PDB file of N, CA and C in Angstrom:
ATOM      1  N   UNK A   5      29.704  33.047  -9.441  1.00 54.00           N
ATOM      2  CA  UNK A   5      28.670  32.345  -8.693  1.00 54.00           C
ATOM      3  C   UNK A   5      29.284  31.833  -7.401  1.00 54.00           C
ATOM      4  N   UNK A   6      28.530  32.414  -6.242  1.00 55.00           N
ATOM      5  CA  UNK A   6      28.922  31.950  -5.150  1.00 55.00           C
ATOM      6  C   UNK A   6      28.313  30.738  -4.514  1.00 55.00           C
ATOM      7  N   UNK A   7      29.329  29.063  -4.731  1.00 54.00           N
ATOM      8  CA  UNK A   7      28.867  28.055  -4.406  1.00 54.00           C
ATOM      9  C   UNK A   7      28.385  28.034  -2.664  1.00 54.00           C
ATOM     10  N   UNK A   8      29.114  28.271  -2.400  1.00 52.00           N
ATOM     11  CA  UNK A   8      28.941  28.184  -0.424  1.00 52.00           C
ATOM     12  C   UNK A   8      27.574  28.333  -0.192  1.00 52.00           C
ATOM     13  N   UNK A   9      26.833  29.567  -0.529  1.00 52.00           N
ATOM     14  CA  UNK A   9      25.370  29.715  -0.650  1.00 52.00           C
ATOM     15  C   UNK A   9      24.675  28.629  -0.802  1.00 52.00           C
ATOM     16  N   UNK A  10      24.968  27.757  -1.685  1.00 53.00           N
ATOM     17  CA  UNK A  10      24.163  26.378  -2.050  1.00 53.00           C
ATOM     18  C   UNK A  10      24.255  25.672  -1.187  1.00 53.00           C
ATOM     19  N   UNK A  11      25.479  25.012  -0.090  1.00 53.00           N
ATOM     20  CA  UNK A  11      25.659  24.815   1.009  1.00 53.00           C
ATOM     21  C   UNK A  11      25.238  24.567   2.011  1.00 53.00           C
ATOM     22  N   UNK A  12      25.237  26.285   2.355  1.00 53.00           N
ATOM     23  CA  UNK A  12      24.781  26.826   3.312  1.00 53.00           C
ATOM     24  C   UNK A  12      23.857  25.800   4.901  1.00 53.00           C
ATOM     25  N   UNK A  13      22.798  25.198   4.055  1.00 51.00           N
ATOM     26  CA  UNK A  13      22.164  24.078   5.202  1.00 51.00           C
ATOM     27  C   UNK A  13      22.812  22.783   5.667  1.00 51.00           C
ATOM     28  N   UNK A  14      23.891  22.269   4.820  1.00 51.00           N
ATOM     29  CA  UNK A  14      24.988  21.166   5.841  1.00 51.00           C
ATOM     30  C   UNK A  14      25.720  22.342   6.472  1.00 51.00           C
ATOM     31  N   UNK A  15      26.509  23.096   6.320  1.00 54.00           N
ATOM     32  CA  UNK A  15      26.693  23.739   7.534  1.00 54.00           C
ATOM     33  C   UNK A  15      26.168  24.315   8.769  1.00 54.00           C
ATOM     34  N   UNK A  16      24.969  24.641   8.372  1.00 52.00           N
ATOM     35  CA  UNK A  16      24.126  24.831   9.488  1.00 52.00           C
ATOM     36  C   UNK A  16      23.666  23.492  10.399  1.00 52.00           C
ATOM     37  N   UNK A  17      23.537  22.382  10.057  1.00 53.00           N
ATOM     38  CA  UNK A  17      23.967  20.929  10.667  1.00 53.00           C
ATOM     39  C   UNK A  17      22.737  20.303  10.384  1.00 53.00           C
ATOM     40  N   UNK A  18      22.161  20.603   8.653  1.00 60.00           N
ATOM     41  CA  UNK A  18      20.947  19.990   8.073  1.00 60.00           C
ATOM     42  C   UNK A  18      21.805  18.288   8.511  1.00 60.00           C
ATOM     43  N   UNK A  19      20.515  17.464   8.531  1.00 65.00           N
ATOM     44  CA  UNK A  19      20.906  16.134   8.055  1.00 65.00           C
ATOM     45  C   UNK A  19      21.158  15.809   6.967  1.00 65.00           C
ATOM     46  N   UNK A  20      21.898  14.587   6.618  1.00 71.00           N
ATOM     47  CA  UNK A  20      22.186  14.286   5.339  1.00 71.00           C
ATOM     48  C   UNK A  20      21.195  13.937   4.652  1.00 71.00           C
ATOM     49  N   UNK A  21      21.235  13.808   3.523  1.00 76.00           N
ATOM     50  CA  UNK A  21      20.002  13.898   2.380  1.00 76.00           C
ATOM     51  C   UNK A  21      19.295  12.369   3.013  1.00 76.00           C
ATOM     52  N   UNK A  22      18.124  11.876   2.657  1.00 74.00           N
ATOM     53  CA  UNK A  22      17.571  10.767   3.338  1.00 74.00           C
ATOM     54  C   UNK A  22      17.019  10.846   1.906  1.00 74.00           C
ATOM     55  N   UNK A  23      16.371   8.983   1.666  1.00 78.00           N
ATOM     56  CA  UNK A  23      15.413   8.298   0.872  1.00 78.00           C
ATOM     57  C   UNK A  23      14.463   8.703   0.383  1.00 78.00           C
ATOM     58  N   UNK A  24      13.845   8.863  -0.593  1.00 73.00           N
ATOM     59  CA  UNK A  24      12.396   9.584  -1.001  1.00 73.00           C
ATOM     60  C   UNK A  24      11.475   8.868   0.206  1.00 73.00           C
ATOM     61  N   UNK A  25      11.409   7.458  -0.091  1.00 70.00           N
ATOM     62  CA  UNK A  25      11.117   6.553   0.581  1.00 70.00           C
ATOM     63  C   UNK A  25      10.564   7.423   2.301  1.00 70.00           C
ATOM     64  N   UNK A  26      11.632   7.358   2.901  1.00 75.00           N
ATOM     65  CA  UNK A  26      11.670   7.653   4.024  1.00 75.00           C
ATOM     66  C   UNK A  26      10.806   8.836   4.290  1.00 75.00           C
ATOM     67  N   UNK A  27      10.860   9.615   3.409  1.00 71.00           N
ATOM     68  CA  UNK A  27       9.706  11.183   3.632  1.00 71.00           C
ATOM     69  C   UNK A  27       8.306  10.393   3.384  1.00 71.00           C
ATOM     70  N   UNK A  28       8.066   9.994   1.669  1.00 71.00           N
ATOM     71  CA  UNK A  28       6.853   9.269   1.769  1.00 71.00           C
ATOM     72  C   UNK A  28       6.088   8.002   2.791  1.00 71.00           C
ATOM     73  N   UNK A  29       7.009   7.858   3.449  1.00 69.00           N
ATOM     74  CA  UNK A  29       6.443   6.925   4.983  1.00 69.00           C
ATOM     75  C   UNK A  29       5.902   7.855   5.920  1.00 69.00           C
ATOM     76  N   UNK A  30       6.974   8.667   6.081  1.00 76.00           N
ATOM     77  CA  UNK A  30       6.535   9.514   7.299  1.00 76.00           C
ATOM     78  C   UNK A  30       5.237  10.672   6.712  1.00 76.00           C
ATOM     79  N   UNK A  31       4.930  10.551   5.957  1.00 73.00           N
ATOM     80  CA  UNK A  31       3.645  11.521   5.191  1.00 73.00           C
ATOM     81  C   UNK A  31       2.336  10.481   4.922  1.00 73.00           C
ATOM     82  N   UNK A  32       2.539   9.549   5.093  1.00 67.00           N
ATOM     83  CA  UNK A  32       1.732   8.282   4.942  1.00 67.00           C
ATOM     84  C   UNK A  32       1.268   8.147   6.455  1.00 67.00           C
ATOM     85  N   UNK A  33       2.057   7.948   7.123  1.00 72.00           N
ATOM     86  CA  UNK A  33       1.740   7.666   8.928  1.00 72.00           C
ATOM     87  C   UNK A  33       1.154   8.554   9.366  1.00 72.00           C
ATOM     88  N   UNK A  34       1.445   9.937   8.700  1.00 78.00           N
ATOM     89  CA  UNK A  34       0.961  10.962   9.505  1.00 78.00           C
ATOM     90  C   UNK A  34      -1.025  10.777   8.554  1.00 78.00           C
ATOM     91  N   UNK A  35      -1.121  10.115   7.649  1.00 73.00           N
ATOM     92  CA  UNK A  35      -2.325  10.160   6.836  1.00 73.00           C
ATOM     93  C   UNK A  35      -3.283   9.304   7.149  1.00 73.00           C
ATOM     94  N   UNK A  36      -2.370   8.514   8.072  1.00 70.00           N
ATOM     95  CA  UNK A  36      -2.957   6.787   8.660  1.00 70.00           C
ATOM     96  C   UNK A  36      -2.705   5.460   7.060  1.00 70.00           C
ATOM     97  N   UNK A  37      -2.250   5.885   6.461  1.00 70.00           N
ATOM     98  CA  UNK A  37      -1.856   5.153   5.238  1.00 70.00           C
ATOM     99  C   UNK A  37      -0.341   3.802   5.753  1.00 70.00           C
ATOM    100  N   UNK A  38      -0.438   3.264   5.086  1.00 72.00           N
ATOM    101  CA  UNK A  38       0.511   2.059   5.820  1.00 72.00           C
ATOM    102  C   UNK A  38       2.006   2.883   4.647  1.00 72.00           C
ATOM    103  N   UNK A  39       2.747   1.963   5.467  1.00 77.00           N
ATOM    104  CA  UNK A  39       4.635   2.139   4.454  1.00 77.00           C
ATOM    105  C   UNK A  39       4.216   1.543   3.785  1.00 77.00           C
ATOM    106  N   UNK A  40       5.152   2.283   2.451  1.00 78.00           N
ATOM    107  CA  UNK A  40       5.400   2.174   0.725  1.00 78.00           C
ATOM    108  C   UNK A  40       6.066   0.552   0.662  1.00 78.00           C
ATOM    109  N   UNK A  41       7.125   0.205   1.659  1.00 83.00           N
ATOM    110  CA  UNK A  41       6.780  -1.459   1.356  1.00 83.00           C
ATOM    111  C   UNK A  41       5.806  -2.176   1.627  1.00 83.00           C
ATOM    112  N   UNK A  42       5.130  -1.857   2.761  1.00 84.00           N
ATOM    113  CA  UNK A  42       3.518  -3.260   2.483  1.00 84.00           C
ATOM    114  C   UNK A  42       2.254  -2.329   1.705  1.00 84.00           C
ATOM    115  N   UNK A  43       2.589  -1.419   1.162  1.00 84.00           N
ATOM    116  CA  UNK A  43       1.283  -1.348  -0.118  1.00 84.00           C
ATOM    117  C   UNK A  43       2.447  -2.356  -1.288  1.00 84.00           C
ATOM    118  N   UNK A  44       3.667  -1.773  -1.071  1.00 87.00           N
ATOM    119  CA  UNK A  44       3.865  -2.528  -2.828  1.00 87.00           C
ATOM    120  C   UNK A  44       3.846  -3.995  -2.417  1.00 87.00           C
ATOM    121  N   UNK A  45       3.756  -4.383  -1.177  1.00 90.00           N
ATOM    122  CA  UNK A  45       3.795  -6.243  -1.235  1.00 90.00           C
ATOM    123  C   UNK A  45       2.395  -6.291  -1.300  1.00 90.00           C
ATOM    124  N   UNK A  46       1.431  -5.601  -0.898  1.00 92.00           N
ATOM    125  CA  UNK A  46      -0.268  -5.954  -1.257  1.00 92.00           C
ATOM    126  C   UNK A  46      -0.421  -5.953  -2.462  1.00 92.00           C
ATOM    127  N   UNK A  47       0.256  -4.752  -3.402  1.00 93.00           N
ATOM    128  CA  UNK A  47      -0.884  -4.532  -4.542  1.00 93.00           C
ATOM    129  C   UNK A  47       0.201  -5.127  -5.435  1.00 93.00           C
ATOM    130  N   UNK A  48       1.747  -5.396  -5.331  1.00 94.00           N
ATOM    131  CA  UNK A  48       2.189  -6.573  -6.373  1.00 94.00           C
ATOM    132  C   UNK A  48       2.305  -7.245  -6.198  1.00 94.00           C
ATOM    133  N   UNK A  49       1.792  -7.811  -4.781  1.00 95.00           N
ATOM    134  CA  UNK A  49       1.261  -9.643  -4.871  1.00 95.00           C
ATOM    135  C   UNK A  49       0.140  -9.978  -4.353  1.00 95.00           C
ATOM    136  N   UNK A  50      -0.776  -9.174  -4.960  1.00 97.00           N
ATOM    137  CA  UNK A  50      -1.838  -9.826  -4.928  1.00 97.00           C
ATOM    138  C   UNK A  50      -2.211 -10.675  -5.174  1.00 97.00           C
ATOM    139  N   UNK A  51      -1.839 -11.165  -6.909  1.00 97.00           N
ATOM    140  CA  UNK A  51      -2.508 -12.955  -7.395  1.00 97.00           C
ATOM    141  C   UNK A  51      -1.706 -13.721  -5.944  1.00 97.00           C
ATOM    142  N   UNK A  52      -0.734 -13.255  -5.833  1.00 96.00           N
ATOM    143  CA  UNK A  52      -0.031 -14.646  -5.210  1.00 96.00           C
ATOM    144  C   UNK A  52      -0.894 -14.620  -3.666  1.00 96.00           C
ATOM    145  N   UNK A  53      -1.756 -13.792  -3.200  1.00 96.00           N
ATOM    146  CA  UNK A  53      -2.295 -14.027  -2.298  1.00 96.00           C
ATOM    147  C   UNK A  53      -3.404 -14.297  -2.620  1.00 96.00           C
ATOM    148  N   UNK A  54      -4.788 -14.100  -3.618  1.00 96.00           N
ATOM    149  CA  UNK A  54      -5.571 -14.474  -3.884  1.00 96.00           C
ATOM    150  C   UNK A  54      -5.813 -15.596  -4.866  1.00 96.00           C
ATOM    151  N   UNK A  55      -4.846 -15.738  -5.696  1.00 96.00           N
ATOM    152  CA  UNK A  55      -4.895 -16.572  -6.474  1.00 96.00           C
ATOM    153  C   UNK A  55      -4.872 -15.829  -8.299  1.00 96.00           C
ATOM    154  N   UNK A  56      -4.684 -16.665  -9.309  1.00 96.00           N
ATOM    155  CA  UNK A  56      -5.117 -16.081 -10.205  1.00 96.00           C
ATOM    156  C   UNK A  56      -6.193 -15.776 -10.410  1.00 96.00           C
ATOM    157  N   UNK A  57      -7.014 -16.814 -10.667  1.00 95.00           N
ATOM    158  CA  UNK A  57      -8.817 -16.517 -10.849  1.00 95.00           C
ATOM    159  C   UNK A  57      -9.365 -15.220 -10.166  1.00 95.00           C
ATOM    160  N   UNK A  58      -9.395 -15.047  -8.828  1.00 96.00           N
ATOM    161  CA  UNK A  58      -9.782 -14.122  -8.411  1.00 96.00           C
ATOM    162  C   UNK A  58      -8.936 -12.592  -8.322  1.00 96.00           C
ATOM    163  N   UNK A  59      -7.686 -12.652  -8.723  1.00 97.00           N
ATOM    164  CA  UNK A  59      -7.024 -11.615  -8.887  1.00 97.00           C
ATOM    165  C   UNK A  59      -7.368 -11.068  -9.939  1.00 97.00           C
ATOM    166  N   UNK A  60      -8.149 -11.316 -10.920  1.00 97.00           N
ATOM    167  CA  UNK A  60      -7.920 -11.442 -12.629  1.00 97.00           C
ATOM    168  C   UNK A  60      -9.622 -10.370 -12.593  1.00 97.00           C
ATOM    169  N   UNK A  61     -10.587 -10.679 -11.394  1.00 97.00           N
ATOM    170  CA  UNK A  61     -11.124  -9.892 -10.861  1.00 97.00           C
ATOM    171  C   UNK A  61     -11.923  -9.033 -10.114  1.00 97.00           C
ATOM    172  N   UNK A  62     -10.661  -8.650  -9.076  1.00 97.00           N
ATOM    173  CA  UNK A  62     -10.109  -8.051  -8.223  1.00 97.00           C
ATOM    174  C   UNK A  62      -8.969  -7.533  -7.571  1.00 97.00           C
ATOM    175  N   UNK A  63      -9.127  -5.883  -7.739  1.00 96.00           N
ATOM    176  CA  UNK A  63      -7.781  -5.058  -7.476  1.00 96.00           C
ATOM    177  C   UNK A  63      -7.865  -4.397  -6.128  1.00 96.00           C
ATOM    178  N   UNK A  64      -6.740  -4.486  -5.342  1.00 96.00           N
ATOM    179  CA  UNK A  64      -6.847  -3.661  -4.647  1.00 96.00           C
ATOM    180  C   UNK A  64      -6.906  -1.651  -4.781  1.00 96.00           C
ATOM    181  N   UNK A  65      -7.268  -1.215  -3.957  1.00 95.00           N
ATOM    182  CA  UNK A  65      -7.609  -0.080  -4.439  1.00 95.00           C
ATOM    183  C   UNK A  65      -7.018   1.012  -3.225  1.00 95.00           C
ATOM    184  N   UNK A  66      -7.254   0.700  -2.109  1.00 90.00           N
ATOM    185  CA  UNK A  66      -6.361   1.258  -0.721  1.00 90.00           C
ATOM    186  C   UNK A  66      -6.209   0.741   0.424  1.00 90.00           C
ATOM    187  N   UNK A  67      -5.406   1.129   1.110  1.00 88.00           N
ATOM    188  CA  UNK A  67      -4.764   0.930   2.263  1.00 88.00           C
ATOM    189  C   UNK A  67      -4.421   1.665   3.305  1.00 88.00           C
ATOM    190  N   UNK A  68      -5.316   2.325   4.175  1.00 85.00           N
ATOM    191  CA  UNK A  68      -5.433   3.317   4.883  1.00 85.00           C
ATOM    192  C   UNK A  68      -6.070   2.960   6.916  1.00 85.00           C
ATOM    193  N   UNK A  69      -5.510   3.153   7.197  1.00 87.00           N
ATOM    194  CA  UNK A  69      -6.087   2.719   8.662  1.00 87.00           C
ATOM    195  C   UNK A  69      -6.060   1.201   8.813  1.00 87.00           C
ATOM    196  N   UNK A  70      -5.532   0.346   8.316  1.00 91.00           N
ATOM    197  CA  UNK A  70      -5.515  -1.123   8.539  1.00 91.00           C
ATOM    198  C   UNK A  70      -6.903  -1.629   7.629  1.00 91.00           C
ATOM    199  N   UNK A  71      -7.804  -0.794   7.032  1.00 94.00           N
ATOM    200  CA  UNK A  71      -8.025  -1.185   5.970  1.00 94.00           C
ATOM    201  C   UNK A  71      -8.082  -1.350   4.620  1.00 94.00           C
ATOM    202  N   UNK A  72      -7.964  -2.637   4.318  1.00 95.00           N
ATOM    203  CA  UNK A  72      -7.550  -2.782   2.732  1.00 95.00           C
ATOM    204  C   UNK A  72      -9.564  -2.796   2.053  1.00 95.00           C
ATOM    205  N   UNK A  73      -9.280  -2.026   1.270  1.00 96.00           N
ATOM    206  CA  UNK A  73     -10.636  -2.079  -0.067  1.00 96.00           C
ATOM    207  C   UNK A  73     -10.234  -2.486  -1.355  1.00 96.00           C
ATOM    208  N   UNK A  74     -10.818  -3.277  -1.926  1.00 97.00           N
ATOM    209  CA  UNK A  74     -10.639  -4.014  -3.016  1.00 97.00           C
ATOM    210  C   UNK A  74     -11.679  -3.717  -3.821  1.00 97.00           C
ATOM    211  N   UNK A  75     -11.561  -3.870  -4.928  1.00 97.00           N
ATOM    212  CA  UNK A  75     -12.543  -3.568  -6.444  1.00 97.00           C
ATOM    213  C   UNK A  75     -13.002  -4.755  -6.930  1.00 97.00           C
ATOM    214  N   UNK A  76     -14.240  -5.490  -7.097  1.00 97.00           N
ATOM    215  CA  UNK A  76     -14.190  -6.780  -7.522  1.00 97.00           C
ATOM    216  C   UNK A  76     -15.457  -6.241  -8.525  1.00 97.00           C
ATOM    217  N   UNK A  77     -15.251  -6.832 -10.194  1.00 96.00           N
ATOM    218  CA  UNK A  77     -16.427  -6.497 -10.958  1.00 96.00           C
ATOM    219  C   UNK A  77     -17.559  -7.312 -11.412  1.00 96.00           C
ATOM    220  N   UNK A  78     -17.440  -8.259 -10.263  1.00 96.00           N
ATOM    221  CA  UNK A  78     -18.740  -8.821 -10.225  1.00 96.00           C
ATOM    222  C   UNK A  78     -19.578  -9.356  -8.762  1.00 96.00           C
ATOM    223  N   UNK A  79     -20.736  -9.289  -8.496  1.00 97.00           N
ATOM    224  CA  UNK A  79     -20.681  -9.636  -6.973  1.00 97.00           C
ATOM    225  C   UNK A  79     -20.611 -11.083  -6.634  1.00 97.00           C
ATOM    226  N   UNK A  80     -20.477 -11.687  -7.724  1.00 96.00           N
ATOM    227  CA  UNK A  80     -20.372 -13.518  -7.155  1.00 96.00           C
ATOM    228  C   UNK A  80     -18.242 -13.155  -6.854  1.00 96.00           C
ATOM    229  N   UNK A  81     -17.900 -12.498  -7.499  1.00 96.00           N
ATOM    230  CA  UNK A  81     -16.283 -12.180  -6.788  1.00 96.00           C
ATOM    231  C   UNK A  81     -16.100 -11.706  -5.747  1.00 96.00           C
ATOM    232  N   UNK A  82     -17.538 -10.819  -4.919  1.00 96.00           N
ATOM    233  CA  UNK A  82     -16.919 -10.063  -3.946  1.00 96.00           C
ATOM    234  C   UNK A  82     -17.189 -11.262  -2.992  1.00 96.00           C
ATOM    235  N   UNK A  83     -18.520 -12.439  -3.344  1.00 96.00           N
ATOM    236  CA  UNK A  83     -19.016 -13.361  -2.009  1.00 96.00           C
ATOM    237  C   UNK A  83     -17.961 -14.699  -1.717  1.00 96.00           C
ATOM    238  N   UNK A  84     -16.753 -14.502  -3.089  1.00 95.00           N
ATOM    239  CA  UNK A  84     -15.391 -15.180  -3.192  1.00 95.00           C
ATOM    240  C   UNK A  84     -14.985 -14.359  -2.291  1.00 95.00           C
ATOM    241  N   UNK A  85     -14.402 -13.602  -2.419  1.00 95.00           N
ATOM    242  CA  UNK A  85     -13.200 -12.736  -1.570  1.00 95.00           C
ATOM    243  C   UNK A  85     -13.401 -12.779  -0.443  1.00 95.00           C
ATOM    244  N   UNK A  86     -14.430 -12.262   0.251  1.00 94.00           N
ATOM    245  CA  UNK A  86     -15.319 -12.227   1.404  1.00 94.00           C
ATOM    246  C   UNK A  86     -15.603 -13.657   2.110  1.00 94.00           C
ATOM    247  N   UNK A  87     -15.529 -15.164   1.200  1.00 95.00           N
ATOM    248  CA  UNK A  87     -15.621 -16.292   1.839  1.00 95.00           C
ATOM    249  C   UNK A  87     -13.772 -16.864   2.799  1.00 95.00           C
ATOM    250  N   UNK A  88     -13.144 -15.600   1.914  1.00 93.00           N
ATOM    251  CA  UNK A  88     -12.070 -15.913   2.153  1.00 93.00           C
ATOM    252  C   UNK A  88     -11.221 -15.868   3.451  1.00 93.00           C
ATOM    253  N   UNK A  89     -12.052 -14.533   4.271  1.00 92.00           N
ATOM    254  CA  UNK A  89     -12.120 -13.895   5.466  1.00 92.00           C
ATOM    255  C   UNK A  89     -10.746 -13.804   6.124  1.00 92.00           C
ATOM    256  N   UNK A  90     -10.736 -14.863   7.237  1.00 94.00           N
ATOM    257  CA  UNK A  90      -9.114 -14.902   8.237  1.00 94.00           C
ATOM    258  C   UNK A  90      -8.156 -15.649   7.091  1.00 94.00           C
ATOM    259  N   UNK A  91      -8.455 -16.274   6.235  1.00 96.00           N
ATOM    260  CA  UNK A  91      -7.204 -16.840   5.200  1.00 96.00           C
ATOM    261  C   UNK A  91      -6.824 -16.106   4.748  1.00 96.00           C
ATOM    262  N   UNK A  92      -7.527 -15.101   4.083  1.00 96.00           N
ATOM    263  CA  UNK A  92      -7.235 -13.577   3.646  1.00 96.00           C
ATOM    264  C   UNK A  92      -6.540 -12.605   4.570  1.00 96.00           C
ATOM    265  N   UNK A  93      -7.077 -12.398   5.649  1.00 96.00           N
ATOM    266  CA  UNK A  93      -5.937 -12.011   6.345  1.00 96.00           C
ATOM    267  C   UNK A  93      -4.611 -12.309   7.004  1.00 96.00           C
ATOM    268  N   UNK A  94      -4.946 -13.759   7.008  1.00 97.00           N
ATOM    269  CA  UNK A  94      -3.870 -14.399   7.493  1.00 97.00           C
ATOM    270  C   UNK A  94      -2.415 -14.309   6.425  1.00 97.00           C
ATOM    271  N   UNK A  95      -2.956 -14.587   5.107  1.00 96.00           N
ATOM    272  CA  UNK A  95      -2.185 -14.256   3.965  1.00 96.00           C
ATOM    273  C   UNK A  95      -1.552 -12.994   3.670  1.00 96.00           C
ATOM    274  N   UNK A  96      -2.416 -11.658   3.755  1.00 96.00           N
ATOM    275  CA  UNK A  96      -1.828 -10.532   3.668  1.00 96.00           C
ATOM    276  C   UNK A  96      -0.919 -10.484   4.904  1.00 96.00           C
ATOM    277  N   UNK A  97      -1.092 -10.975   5.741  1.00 95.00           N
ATOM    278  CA  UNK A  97       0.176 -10.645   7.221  1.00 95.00           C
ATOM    279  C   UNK A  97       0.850 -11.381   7.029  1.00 95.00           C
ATOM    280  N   UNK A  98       1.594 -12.455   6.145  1.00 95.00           N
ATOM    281  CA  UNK A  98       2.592 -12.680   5.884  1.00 95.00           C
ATOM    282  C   UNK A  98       2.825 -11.968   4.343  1.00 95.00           C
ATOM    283  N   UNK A  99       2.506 -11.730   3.458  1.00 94.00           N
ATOM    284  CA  UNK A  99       3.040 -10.533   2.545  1.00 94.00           C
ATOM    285  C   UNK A  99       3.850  -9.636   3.332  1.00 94.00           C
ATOM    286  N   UNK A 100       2.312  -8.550   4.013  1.00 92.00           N
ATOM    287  CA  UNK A 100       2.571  -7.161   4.245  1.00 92.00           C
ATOM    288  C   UNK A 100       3.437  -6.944   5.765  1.00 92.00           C
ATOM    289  N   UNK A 101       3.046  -7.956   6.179  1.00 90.00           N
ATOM    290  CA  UNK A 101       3.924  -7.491   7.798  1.00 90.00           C
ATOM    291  C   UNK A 101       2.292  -7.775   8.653  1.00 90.00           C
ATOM    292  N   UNK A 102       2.504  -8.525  10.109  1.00 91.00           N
ATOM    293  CA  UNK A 102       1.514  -8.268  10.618  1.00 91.00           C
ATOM    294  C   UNK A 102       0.721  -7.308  11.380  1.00 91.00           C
ATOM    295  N   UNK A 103      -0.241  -7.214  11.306  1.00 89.00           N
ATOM    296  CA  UNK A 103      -1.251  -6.086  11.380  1.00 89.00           C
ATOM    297  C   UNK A 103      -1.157  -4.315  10.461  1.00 89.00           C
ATOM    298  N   UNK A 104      -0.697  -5.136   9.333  1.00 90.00           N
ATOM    299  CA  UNK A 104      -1.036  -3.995   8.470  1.00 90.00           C
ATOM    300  C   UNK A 104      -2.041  -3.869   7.548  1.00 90.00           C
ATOM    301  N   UNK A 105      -2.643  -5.197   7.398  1.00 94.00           N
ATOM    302  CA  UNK A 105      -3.891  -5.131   7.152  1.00 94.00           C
ATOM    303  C   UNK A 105      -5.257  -5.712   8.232  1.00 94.00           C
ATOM    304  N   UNK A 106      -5.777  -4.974   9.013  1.00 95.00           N
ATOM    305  CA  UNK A 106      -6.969  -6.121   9.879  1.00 95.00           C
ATOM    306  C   UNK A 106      -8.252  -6.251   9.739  1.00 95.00           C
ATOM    307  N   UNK A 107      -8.280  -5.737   8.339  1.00 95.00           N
ATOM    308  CA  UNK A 107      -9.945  -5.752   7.704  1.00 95.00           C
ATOM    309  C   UNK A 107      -9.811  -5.145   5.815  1.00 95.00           C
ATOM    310  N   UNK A 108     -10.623  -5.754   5.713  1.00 96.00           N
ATOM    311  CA  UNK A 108     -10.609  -6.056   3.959  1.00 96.00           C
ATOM    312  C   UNK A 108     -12.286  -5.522   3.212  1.00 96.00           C
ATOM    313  N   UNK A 109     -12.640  -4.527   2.990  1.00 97.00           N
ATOM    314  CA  UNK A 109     -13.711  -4.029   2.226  1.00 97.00           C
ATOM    315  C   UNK A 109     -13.918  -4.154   1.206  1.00 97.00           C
ATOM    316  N   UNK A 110     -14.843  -5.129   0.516  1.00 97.00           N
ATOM    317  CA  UNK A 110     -14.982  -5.536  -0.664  1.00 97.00           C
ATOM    318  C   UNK A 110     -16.078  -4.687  -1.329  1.00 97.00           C
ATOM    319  N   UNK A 111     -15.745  -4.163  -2.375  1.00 97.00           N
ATOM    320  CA  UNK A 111     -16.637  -3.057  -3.509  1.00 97.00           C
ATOM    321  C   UNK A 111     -16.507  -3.786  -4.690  1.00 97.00           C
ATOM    322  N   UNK A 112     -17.747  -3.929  -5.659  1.00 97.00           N
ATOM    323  CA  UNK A 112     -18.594  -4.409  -6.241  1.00 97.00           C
ATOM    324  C   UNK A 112     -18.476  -2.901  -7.374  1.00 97.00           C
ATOM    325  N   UNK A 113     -17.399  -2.964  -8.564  1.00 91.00           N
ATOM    326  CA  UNK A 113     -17.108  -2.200  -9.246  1.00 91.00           C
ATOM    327  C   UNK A 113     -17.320  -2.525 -10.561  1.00 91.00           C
ATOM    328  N   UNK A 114     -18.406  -2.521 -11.565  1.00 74.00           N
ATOM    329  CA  UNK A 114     -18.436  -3.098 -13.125  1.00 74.00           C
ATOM    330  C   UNK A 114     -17.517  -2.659 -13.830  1.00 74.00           C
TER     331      UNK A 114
END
């Protein structure tokens, strides 16, 4: 078995191997989807930005173009979430980084 073959692309002057991370960002940007760190600071801290009560329900659901959509399964939760407005955003931009979220779509999911 000829190893060199396996090779072959660092010699040709591939870059060195990079982060999963780093591909799934750049496949995200190109989708309009935000980086894999401020979805995971939205969607695993959510209670800590909404609170328990209303985290308990309401999930976030995506994060695409600077907007976040959320799942809430009842509509007296979505006229919570929604009362929440610039605190809500103000909150996710210190989670996520600012202006990675600048609008919040609330869906009414049983």
């Amino acid at each position: 078995m000829n190893l060199s073959s396996h090779w072959r692309g660092f010699e040709d002057g591939w870059d060195d191997p990079k982060p999963i991370s780093e591909a799934l960002d750049a496949v995200a940007s190109r989708l309009g989807a935000a980086p894999s760190s401020a979805l995971r600071a939205v969607f695993n801290q959510w209670a800590a930005v909404v609170g328990d009560d209303l985290a308990k329900h309401s999930h976030p659901r995506s994060l695409v173009g600077g907007t976040l959509v959320v799942a809430v399964d009842h509509p007296a939760w979505a006229t919570s979430l929604r009362y929440l407005g610039d605190t809500l955003l103000g909150r996710l931009a210190e989670t996520a980084g600012a202006g990675v979220v600048s609008r919040v779509e609330v869906r009414v999911r049983p």
